[in-house]
Structure formats: structure tokens, C-alpha cells
Short mmCIF file of C-alpha atoms and ligand atoms in Angstrom, two decimals:
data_model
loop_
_atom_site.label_atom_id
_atom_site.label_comp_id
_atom_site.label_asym_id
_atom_site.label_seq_id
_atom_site.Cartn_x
_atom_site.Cartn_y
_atom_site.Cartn_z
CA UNK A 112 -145.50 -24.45 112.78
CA UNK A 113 -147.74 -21.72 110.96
CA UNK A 114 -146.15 -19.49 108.00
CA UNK A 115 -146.35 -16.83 110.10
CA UNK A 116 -144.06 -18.40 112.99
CA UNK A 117 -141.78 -19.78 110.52
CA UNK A 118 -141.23 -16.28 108.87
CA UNK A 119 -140.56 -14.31 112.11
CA UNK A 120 -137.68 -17.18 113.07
CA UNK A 121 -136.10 -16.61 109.36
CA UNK A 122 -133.62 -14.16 109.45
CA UNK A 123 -134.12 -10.77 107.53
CA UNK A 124 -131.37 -11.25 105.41
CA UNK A 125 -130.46 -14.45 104.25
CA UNK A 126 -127.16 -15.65 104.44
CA UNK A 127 -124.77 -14.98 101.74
CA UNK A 128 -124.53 -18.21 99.98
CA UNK A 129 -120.70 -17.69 99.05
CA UNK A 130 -119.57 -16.77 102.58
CA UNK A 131 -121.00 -19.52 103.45
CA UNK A 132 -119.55 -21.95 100.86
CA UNK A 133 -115.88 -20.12 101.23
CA UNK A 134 -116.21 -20.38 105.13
CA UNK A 135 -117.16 -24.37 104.15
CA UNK A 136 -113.70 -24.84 101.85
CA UNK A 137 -111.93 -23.22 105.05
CA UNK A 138 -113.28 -25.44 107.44
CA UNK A 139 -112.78 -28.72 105.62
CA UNK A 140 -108.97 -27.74 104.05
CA UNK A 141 -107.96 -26.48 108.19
CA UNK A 142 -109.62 -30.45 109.35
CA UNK A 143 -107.56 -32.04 106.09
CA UNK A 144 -104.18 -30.20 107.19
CA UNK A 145 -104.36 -28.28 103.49
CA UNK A 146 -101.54 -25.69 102.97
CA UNK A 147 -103.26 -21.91 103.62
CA UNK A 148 -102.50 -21.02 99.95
CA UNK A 149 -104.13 -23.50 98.56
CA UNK A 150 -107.48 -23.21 100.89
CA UNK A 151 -107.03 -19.62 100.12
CA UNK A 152 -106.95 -20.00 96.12
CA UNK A 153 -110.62 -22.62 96.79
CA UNK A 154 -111.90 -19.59 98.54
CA UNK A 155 -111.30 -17.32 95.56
CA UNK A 156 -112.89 -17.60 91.83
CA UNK A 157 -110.70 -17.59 88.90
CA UNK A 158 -111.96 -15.48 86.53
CA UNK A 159 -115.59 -13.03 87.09
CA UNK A 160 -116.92 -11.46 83.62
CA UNK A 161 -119.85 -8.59 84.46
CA UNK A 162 -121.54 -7.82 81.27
CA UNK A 163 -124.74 -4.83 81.02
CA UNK A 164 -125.77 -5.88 77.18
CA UNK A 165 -129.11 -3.93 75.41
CA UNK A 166 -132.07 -5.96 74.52
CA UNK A 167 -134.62 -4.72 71.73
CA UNK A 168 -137.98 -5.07 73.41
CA UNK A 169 -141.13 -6.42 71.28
CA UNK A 170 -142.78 -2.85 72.07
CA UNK A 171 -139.69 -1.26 70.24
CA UNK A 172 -137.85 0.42 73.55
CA UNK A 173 -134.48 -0.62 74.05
CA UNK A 174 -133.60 -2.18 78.11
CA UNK A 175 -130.31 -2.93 79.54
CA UNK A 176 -129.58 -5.78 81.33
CA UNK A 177 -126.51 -7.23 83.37
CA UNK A 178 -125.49 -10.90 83.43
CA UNK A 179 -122.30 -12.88 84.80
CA UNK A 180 -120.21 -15.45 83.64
CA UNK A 181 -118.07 -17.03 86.50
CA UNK A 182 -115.18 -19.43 86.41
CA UNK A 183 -114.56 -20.63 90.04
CA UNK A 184 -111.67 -23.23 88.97
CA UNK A 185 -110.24 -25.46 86.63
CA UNK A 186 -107.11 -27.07 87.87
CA UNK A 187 -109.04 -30.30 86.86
CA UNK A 188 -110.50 -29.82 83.43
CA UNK A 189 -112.63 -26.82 81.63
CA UNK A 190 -115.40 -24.98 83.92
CA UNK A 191 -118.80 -26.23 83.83
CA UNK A 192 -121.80 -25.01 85.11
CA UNK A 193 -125.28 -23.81 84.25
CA UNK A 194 -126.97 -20.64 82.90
CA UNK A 195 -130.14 -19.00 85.72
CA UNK A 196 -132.20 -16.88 84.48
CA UNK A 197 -134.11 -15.14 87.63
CA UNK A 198 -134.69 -11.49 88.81
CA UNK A 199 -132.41 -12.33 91.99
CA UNK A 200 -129.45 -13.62 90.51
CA UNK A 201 -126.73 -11.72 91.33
CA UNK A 202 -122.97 -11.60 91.54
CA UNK A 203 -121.93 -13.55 95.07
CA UNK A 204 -124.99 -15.98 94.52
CA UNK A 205 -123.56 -16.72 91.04
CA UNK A 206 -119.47 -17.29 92.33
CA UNK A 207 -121.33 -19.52 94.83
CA UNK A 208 -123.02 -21.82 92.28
CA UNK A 209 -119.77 -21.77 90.33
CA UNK A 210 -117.88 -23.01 93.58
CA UNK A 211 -120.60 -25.76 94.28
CA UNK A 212 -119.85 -26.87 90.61
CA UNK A 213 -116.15 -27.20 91.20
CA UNK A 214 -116.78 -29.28 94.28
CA UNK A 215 -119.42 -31.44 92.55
CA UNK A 216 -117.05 -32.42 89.69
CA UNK A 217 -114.47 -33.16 92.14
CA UNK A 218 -117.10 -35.69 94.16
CA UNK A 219 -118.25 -37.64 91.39
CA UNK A 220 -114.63 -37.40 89.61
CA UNK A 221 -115.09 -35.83 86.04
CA UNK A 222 -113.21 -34.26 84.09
CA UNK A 223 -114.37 -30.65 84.95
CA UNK A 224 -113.86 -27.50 87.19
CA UNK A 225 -116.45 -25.45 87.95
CA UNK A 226 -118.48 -22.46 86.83
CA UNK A 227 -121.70 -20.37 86.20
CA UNK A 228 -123.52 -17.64 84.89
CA UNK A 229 -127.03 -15.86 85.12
CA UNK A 230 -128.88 -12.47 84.01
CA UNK A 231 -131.27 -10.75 86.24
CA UNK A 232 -134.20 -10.92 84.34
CA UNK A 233 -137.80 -12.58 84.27
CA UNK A 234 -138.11 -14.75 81.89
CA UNK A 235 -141.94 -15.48 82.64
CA UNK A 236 -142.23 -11.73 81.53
CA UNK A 237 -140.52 -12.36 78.32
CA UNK A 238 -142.04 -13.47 74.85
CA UNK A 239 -140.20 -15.97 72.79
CA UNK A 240 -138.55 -13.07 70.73
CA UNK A 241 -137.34 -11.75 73.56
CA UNK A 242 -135.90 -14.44 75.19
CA UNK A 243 -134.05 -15.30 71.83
CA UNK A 244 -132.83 -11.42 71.77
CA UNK A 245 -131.44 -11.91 75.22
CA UNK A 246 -130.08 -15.52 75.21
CA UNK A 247 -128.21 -14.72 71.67
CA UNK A 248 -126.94 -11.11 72.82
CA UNK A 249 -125.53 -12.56 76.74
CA UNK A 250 -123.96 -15.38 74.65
CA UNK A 251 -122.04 -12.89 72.15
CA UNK A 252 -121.10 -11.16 75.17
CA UNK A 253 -119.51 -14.01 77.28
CA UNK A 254 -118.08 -15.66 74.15
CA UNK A 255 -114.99 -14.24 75.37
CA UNK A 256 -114.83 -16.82 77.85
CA UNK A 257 -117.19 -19.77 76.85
CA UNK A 258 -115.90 -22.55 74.68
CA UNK A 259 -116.07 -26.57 74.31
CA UNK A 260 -112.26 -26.98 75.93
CA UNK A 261 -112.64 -23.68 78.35
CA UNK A 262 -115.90 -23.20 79.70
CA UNK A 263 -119.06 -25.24 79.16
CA UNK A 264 -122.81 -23.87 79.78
CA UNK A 265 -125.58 -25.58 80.21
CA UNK A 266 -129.52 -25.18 81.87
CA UNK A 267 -130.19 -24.05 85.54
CA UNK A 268 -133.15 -22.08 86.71
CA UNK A 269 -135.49 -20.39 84.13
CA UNK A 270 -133.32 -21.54 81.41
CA UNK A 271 -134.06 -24.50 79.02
CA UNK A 272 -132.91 -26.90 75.84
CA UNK A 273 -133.99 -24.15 73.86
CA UNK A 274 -131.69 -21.28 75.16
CA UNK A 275 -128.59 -23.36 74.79
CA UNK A 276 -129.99 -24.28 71.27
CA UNK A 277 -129.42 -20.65 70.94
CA UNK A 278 -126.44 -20.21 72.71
CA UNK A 279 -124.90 -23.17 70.33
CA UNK A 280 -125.86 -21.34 67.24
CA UNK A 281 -124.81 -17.96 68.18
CA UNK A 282 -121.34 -19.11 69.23
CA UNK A 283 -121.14 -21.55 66.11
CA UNK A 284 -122.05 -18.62 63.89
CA UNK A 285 -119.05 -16.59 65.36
CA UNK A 286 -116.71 -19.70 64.89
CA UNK A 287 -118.41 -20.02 61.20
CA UNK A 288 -119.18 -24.04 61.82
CA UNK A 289 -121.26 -25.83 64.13
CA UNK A 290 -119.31 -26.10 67.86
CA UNK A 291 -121.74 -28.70 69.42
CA UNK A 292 -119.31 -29.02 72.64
CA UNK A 293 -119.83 -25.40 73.74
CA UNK A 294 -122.70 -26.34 75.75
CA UNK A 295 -125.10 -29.74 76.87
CA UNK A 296 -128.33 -29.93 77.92
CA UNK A 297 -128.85 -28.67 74.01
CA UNK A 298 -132.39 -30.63 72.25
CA UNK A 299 -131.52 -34.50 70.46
CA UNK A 300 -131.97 -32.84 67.14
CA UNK A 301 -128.71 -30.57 67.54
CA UNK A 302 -126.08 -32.94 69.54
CA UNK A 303 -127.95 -33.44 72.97
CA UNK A 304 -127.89 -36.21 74.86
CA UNK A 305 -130.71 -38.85 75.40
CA UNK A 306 -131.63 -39.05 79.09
CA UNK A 307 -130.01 -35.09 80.22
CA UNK A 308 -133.22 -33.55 80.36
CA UNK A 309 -134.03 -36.30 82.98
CA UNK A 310 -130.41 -36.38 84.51
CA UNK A 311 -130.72 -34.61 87.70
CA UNK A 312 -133.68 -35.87 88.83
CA UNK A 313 -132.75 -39.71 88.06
CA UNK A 314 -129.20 -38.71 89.98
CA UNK A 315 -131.35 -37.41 92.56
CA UNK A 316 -133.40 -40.99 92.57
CA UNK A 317 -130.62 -42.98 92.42
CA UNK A 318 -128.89 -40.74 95.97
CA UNK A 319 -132.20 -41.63 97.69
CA UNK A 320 -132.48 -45.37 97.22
CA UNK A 321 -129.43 -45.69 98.29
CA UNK A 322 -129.47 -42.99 101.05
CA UNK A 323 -132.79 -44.99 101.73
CA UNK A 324 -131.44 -48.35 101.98
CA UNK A 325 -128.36 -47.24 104.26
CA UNK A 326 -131.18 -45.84 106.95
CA UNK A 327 -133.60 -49.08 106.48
CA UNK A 328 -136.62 -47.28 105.02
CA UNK A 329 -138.03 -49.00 102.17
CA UNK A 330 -139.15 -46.96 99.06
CA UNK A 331 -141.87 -48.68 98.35
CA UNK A 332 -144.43 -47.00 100.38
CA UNK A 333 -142.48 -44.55 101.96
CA UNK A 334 -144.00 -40.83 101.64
CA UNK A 335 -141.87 -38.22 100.14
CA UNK A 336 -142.73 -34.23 99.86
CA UNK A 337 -141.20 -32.01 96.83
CA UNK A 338 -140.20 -28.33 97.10
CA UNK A 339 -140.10 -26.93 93.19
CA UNK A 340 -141.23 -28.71 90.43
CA UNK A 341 -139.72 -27.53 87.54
CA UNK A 342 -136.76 -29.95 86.09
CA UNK A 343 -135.35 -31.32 88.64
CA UNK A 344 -138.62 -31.90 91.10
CA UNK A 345 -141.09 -33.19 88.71
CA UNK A 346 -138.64 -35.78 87.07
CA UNK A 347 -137.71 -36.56 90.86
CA UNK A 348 -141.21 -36.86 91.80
CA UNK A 349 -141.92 -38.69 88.34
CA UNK A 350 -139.04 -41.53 88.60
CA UNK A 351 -139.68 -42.18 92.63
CA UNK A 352 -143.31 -42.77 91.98
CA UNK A 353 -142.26 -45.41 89.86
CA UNK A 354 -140.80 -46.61 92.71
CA UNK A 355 -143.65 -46.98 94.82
CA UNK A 356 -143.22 -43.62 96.53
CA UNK A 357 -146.04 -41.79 98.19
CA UNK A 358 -145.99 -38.68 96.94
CA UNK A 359 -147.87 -36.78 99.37
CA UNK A 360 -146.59 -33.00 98.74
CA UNK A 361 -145.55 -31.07 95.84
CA UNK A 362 -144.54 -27.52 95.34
CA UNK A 363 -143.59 -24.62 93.14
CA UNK A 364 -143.04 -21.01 93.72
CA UNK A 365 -146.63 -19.99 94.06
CA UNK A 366 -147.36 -22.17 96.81
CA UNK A 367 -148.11 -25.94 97.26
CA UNK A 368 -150.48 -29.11 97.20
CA UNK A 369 -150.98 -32.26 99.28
CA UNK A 370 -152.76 -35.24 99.55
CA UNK A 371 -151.70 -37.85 102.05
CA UNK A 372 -153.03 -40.95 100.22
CA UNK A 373 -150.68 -39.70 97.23
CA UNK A 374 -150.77 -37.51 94.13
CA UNK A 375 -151.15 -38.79 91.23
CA UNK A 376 -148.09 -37.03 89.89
CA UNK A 377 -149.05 -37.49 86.31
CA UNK A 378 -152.34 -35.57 86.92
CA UNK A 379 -150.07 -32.36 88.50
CA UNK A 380 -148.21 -32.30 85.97
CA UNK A 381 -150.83 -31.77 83.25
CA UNK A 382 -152.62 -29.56 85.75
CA UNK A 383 -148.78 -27.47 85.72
CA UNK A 384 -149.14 -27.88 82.15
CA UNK A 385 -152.69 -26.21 81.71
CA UNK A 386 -152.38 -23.17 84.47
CA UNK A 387 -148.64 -22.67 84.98
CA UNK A 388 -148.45 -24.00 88.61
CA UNK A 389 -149.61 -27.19 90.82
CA UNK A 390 -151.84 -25.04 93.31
CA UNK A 391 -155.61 -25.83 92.91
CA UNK A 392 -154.95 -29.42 91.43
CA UNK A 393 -158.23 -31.69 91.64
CA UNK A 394 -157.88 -34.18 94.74
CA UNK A 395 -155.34 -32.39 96.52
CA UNK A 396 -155.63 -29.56 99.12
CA UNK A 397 -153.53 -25.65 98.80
CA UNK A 398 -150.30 -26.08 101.20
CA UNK A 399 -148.23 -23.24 101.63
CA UNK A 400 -143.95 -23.98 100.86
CA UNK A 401 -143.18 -23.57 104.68
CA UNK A 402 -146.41 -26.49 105.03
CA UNK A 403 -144.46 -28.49 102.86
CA UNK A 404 -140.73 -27.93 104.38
CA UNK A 405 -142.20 -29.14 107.53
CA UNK A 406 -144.33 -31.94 106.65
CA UNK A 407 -144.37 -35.14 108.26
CA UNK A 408 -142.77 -37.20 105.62
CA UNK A 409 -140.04 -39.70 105.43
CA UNK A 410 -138.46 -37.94 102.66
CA UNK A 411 -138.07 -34.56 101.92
CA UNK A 412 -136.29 -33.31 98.27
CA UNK A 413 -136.09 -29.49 98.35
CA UNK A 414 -135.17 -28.75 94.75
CA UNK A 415 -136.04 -25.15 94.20
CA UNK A 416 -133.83 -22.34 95.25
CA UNK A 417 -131.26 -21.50 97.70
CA UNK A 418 -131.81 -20.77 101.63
CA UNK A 419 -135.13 -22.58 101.75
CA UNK A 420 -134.35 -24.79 105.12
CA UNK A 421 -132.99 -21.63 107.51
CA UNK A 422 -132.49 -21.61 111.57
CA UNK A 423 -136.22 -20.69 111.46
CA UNK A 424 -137.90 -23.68 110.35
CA UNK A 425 -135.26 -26.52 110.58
CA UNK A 426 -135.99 -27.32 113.91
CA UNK A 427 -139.88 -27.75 112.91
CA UNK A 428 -138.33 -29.89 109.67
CA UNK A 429 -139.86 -33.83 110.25
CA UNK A 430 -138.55 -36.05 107.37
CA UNK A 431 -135.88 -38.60 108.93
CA UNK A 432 -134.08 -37.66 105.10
CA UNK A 433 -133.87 -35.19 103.47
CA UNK A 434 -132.09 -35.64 99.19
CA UNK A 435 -131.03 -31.68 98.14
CA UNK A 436 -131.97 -31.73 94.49
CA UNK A 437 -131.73 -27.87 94.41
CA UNK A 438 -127.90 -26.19 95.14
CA UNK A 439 -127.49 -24.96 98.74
CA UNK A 440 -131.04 -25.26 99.79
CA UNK A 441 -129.82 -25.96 103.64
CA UNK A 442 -128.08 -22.80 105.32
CA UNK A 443 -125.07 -23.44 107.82
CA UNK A 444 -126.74 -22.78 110.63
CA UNK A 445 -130.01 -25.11 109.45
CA UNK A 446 -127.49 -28.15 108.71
CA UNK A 447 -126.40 -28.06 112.26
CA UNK A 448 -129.59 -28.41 113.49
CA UNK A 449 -130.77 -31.29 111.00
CA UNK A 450 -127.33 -33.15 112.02
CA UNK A 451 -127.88 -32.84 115.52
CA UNK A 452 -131.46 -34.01 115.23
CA UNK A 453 -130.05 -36.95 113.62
CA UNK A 454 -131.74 -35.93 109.90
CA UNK A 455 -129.59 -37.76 107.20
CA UNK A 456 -129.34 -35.56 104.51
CA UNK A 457 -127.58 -36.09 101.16
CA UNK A 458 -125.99 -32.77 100.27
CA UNK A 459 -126.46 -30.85 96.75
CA UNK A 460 -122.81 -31.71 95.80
CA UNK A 461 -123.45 -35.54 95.40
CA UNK A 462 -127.52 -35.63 95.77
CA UNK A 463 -127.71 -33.27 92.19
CA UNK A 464 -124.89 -34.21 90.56
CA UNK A 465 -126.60 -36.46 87.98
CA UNK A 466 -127.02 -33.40 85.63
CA UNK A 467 -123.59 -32.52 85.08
CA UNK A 468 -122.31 -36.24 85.16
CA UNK A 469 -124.74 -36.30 82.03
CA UNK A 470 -123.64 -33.09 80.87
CA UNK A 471 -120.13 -34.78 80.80
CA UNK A 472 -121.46 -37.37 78.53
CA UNK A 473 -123.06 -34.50 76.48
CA UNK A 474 -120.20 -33.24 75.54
CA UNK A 475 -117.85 -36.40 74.64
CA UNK A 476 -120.45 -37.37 72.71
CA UNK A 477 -120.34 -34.18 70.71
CA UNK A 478 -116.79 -33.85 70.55
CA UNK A 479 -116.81 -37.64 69.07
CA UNK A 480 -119.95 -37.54 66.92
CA UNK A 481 -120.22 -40.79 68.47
CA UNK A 482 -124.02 -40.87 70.31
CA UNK A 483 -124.83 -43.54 72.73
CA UNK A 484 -128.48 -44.78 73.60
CA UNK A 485 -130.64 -43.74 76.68
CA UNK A 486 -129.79 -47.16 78.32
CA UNK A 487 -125.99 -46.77 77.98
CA UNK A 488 -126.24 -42.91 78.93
CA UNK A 489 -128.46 -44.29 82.51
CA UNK A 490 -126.27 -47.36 83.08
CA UNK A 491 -123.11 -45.14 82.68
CA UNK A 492 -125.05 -41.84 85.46
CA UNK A 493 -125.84 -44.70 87.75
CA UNK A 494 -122.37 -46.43 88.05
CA UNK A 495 -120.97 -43.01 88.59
CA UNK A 496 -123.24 -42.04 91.36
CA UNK A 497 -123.35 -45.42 93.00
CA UNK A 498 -119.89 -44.97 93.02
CA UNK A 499 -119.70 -41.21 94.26
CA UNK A 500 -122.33 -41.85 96.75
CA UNK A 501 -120.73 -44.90 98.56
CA UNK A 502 -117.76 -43.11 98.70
CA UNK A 503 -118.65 -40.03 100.41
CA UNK A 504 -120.68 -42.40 102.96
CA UNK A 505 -117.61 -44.51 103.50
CA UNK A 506 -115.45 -41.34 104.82
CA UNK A 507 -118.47 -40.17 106.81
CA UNK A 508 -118.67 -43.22 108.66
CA UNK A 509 -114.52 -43.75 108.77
CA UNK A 510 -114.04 -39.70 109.95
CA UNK A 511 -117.58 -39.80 112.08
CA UNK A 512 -118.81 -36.80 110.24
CA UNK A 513 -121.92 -36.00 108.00
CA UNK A 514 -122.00 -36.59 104.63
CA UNK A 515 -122.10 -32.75 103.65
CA UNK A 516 -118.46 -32.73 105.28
CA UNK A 517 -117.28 -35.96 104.17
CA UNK A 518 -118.54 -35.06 100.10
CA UNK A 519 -117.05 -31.50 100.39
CA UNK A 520 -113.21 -33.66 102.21
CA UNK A 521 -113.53 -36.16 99.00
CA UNK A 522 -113.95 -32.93 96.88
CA UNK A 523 -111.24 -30.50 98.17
CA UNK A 524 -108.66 -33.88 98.98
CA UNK A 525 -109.45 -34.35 95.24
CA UNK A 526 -108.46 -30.40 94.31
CA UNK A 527 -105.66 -30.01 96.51
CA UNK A 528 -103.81 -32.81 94.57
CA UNK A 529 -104.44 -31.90 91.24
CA UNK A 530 -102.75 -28.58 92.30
CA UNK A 531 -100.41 -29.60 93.88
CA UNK A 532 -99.75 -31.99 91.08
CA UNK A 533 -99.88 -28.90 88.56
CA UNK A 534 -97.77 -26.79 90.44
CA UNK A 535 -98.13 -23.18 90.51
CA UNK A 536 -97.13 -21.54 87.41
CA UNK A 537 -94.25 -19.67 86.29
P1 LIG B 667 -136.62 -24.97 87.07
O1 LIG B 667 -136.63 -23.55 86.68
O2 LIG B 667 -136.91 -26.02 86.05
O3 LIG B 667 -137.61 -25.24 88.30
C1 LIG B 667 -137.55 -24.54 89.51
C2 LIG B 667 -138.84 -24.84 90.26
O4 LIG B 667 -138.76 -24.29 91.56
C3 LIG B 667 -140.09 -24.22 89.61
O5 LIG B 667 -141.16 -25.13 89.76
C4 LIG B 667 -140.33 -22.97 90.47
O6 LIG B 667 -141.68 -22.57 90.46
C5 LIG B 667 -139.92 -23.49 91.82
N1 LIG B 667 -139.54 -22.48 92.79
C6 LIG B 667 -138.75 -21.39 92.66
N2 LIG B 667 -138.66 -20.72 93.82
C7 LIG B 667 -139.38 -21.44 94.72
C8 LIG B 667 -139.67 -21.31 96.10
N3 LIG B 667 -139.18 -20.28 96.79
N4 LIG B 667 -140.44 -22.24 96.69
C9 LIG B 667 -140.92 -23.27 95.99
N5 LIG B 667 -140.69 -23.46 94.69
C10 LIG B 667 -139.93 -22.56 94.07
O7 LIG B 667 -135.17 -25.22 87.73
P2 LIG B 667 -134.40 -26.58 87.94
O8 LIG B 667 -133.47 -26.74 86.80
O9 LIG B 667 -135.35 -27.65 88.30
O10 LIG B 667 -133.49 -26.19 89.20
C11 LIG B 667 -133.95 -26.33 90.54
C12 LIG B 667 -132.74 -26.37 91.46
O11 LIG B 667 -131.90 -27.47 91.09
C13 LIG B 667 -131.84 -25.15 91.43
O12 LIG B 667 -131.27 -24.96 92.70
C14 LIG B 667 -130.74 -25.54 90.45
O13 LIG B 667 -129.54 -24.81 90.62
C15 LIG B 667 -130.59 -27.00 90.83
N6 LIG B 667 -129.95 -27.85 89.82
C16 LIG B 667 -130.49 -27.95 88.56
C17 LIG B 667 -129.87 -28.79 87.64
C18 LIG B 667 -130.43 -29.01 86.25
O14 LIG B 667 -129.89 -29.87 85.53
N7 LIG B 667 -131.49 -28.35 85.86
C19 LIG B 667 -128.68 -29.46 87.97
C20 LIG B 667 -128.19 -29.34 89.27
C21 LIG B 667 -128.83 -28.53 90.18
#
């Protein structure tokens, strides 16, 4: 299907990705027989912090900007979630992200509940000095409500090692000592992890080997495209390569490349490296990101940015599976149609859980000053999501539904009892 096609099928206005996760917890807590209270409390996040903080600009001028800091739940452990820097965050796509990080705790079973925050901004369009000024001034600001045993930060879109290096030091100036728990995906040299940078993209591997295996394709050989390279894409694209993966498409936000004998992936990369973005990479040919969606591939990893498989172009989608690095890539109505056309598609809950699993580790480490090595730290994310993953597929197979619905009736079964377990206080 052409762009243009594609673009008059996708609605005006995407959907709103937290109706459509709250209308999700309704569905699966009416089909588990959960009490109405309790589905009603899932629906609803805890605790929403707006904050409009100034930012000195390099050219002296003084800007305002707003930022959020959401706590969905955490009935089983701290919140947890990631910072996004990006001109369209905004408030009901950030209580979304926070929701989809309660339910991903809940699937692979740590410790956490769920949360996230963002600032409209563009952080292409910022120097260093900037960013610093921004990063240190949002952290002051949310300090109210961050903290190593109530609410843990860590990298998402357009933020990096480097900002929670910040964030670390500005909240560990506040405290007067050095509070390495208060957020992960932080550099080695100040209490990171080996193997987090890598995390969610090896989590995302590991989901589609064995998502692979369960539908008989064989990795070796089999052709994969790659919406987003950033974190999460490249190291996907990187670590199933090693594989023996064809990796015949790869994209970021200004457009695409392909090459059906394969990229050589660690050729894009340096080309990313040199001009900011994969388009015009030697041996490959321009795609556009609706080319790529739509690509006849046998695996398809869209791990940029919400809403990107829609009613408009999932019928035209041709991978037989489809591994959702990125959080809620696939609307409602667009999951329907891959189901019925018989797509097998691990969902973001389970397929990109990998970074917060070693986010988890992150943070005992820190709070132990006890460090492992990168071979513990992978041995340790890929018993967790072997685990995680065959669980979800064993109540899709016993309750005949997709794994989206059987990962999201692990999560919520999961929630309901630790509430119910807690009780309701007074
Ligand atoms: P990133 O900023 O490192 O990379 C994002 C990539 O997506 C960039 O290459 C960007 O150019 C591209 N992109 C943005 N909009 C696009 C579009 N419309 N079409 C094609 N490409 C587009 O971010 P990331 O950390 O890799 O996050 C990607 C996704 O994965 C997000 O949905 C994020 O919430 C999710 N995620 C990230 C982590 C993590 O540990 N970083 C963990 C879990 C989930």
C-alpha cells in the first residue's frame, strides 16, 4: 500500500493511548470476575504531579516549560518507570506509560508498581547546557515525589545515561550524600549496571526466539524489519543479527532504509553516527516508515513510538510476527485485525520488559554496593523473561486468547491479589 493510501485509512486523531489501556484493565478484570472497585482503582493513577519550571536559555532569555511525574500504582513495590523527553508528550500519554509499567512489573513479577514522567520539549534543539539546565531543574521539581524506596526514574525516549547522571546528582545534592537508588539506567562510573543500556533490546531478543521457536520459524535466516533505531531498535537489530537474522529494513523518525539481501547493521549504525539518521546509507535504498510497517518480512519489531500499527495499515501489515519493542505501538482496533489474520504478536508488556527487569537489578545493586558482572546481570534478564514469556503463552493457549490478553490476565490476576492481600486502608 502507498503512504498516501495508508495515511487517508489512519484516523485523524489517534486514539488516546490511556482510554485505550483503561478500557484494556476493564475488559480483562470483567473476563477474570475482578470486584468493580478494584478494576476501577487499575483504571485510575495514584498520584499526577504537573510541574511548569523556567529554564535559562544559552542566548540569555528565560522559557517555561511543563513536565509530569505520574505514579499509576504501587500496591506491589515503589513506582518505576522512565523519563521522555519529546515535544508530544503530554499528560494522558504519560498516565498511559505509567499504567503499561504497572502491568509490566506485574508480568515479569518484580518488585515494582508503575510510573512515568516526561517534559514537552526537543531535546535535538537543545545544547548540552541546556539539557543539564532542564534535566537538573524538572528533577528539583519532582523531588517531591521521586526517591530510591518511592519512585524510581530511569531513560525512555530522548532521554539518556547522562540525564539520570544528572538527575542522581541533583537529588543526592538535596539529600547531602550520594542516593545511587533514585534512578537506573545511570553510566558504570556512578552505580549503573553492566548490560542496562543493552537491556531492552536483549529482552526484546530473547521474546522473539522464543516467540520464534513456538511458530516454527528459524532465526537463522529469517528476515526481520525495525521501526526506530534509537536504544531499543539498534541493540535489537544489533543482538538478532548475531543471530543470523536478515535484517532487511531499518528505520528512524526521518524515514527508512532497506536492502533485501541484509544490512550490514554495523555500517547503519556508523552511518546514524556520522549524519544523525539511517536514510541515505550506502547499499541500501530510502523506504518510507509506512514501507517498512508493511514489508514483507517474517518479523516485524516496531520500537519507536506509540500508535504506529492503526486500522489503516494493519490490514496491509505482512510479517507472520510481530515483537513490540516500543510501548503501545499496536492500537485496539489494529490488534484485532493482526489477531484475526492470525499475526502472533508479543505485546509491549512482556516483549520490552527486559529494561526494567534490568533496571530492577540496577537498583539492588545500588542499594547493596554489591555489583554483579555482565554475564550474571544477562543470565539473571534471561531466566526472568524465559520465565515471563512461557507463562503468558501457557494461559493464552489454556484460556484460547492472544497473548496481549493473556500477559495483561497474568498482570491484573497478579494486582488484584496483592490488594486484596493489602486491604484497603483505614
Ligand atoms: P530512543 O529515543 O533511543 O529511540 C527512538 C527511535 O525511534 C529513534 O531512532 C527515533 O528517530 C525513532 N522514531 C521516533 N518516532 C518515530 C516514528 N514515528 N517512526 C519511526 N521512527 C521513529 O528511544 P528508546 O529508548 O529506544 O524507546 C523506543 C520505544 O521503546 C519507546 O516506545 C519507549 O517507551 C520504549 N521502551 C524503551 C525502553 C528503554 O529502556 N529505553 C524500555 C521499554 C520500552
Amino acid at each position: 500500500m502507498t503512504d498516501s493510501k495508508s495515511a487517508a485509512l489512519k484516523k485523524t486523531e489517534p486514539p488516546n493511548p490511556f482510554t485505550m489501556v483503561q478500557q484494556k484493565i476493564a475488559e480483562i478484570c470483567h473476563r477474570l470476575g475482578a470486584e468493580e472497585g478494584i478494576c476501577e482503582r487499575l483504571c485510575h493513577c495514584k498520584r499526577e504531579l504537573i510541574v511548569h519550571f523556567p529554564v535559562k536559555m544559552d542566548d540569555g532569555t528565560i522559557k517555561t516549560f511543563t513536565g509530569y511525574r505520574i505514579q499509576h500504582n504501587d500496591v506491589r513495590g515503589p513506582a518505576k518507570g522512565g523519563i521522555r523527553y519529546h515535544p508530544d508528550v503530554t499528560l494522558d500519554e504519560t498516565r498511559a506509560l505509567a499504567a503499561w509499567m504497572t502491568l509490566k512489573n506485574a508480568v515479569v513479577n518484580i518488585p515494582y508498581g508503575g510510573a512515568k514522567g516526561g517534559v514537552v520539549c526537543n531535546p535535538k534543539l537543545l545544547s548540552m547546557n541546556e539539557l543539564e539546565k532542564l534535566t537538573r531543574r524538572y528533577a528539583s521539581d519532582i523531588s517531591v515525589f521521586i526517591g530510591p524506596e518511592s519512585d524510581i526514574p530511569a531513560p525512555d525516549i530522548g532521554t539518556n545515561p547522562q540525564v539520570m547522571a544528572w538527575i542522581m546528582d541533583t537529588y543526592s545534592m538535596n539529600k547531602g550524600y550520594s542516593v545511587l537508588g533514585v534512578v537506573t539506567g545511570k553510566p558504570i562510573e556512578v552505580g549503573g549496571s553492566w548490560g542496562r543500556f543493552e537491556a531492552t533490546g536483549r529482552g526484546c531478543t530473547i521474546c522473539t526466539g522464543l516467540a520464534a521457536r513456538h511458530r516454527g520459524i528459524r532465526l537463522d535466516g529469517a528476515t526481520v524489519a525495525v521501526q526506530g533505531f534509537g536504544n531499543v531498535g539498534a541493540t535489537s537489530t544489533t543482538l538478532l543479527a548475531k543471530e543470523g537474522c536478515r535484517i532487511i529494513a531499518v528505520s528512524d523518525s526521518r524515514g527508512g532504509i532497506y536492502n533485501a539481501k541484509g544490512l550490514d547493521v554495523a555500517a547503519v549504525q556508523r552511518h546514524k553516527k556520522e549524519t544523525g539518521a539511517v536514510g541515505d546509507c550506502p547499499n541500501s535504498e530510502n523506504i518510507t516508515n509506512d514501507e517498512l510497517l508493511e514489508m514483507d518480512c517474517d518479523i516485524l519489531i516496531p520500537a519507536a513510538y506509540e500508535n504506529q500499527i492503526h486500522e489503516g495499515n494493519a490490514p496491509a501489515v505482512r510479517a507472520r510476527l510481530i515483537v513490540e519493542g516500543a510501548n503501545g505501538p499496536t492500537t485496539t482496533e489494529a490488534a484485532n485485525i493482526l489477531h484475526d489474520k492470525g499475526v502472533f504478536v508479543v505485546p509491549d508488556i512482556l516483549a520490552n520488559a527486559g529494561g526494567v527487569v534490568v533496571s530492577y537489578f540496577e537498583w539492588v545493586q545500588g542499594l547493596q554496593c554489591f555489583f554483579w558482572c555482565e554475564d550474571e546481570v544477562n543470565q539473571q534478564l534471561h531466566n526472568i523473561m524465559d520465565g515471563a514469556f512461557h507463562e503468558v503463552l501457557e494461559i493464552a493457549q489454556r484460556e484460547k486468547v492472544d497473548m496481549r490478553d493473556a500477559a495483561y490476565m497474568l498482570a491484573i490476576s497478579r494486582l488484584v491479589q496483592a490488594i486484596k492481600i493489602r486491604g484497603i486502608f483505614p
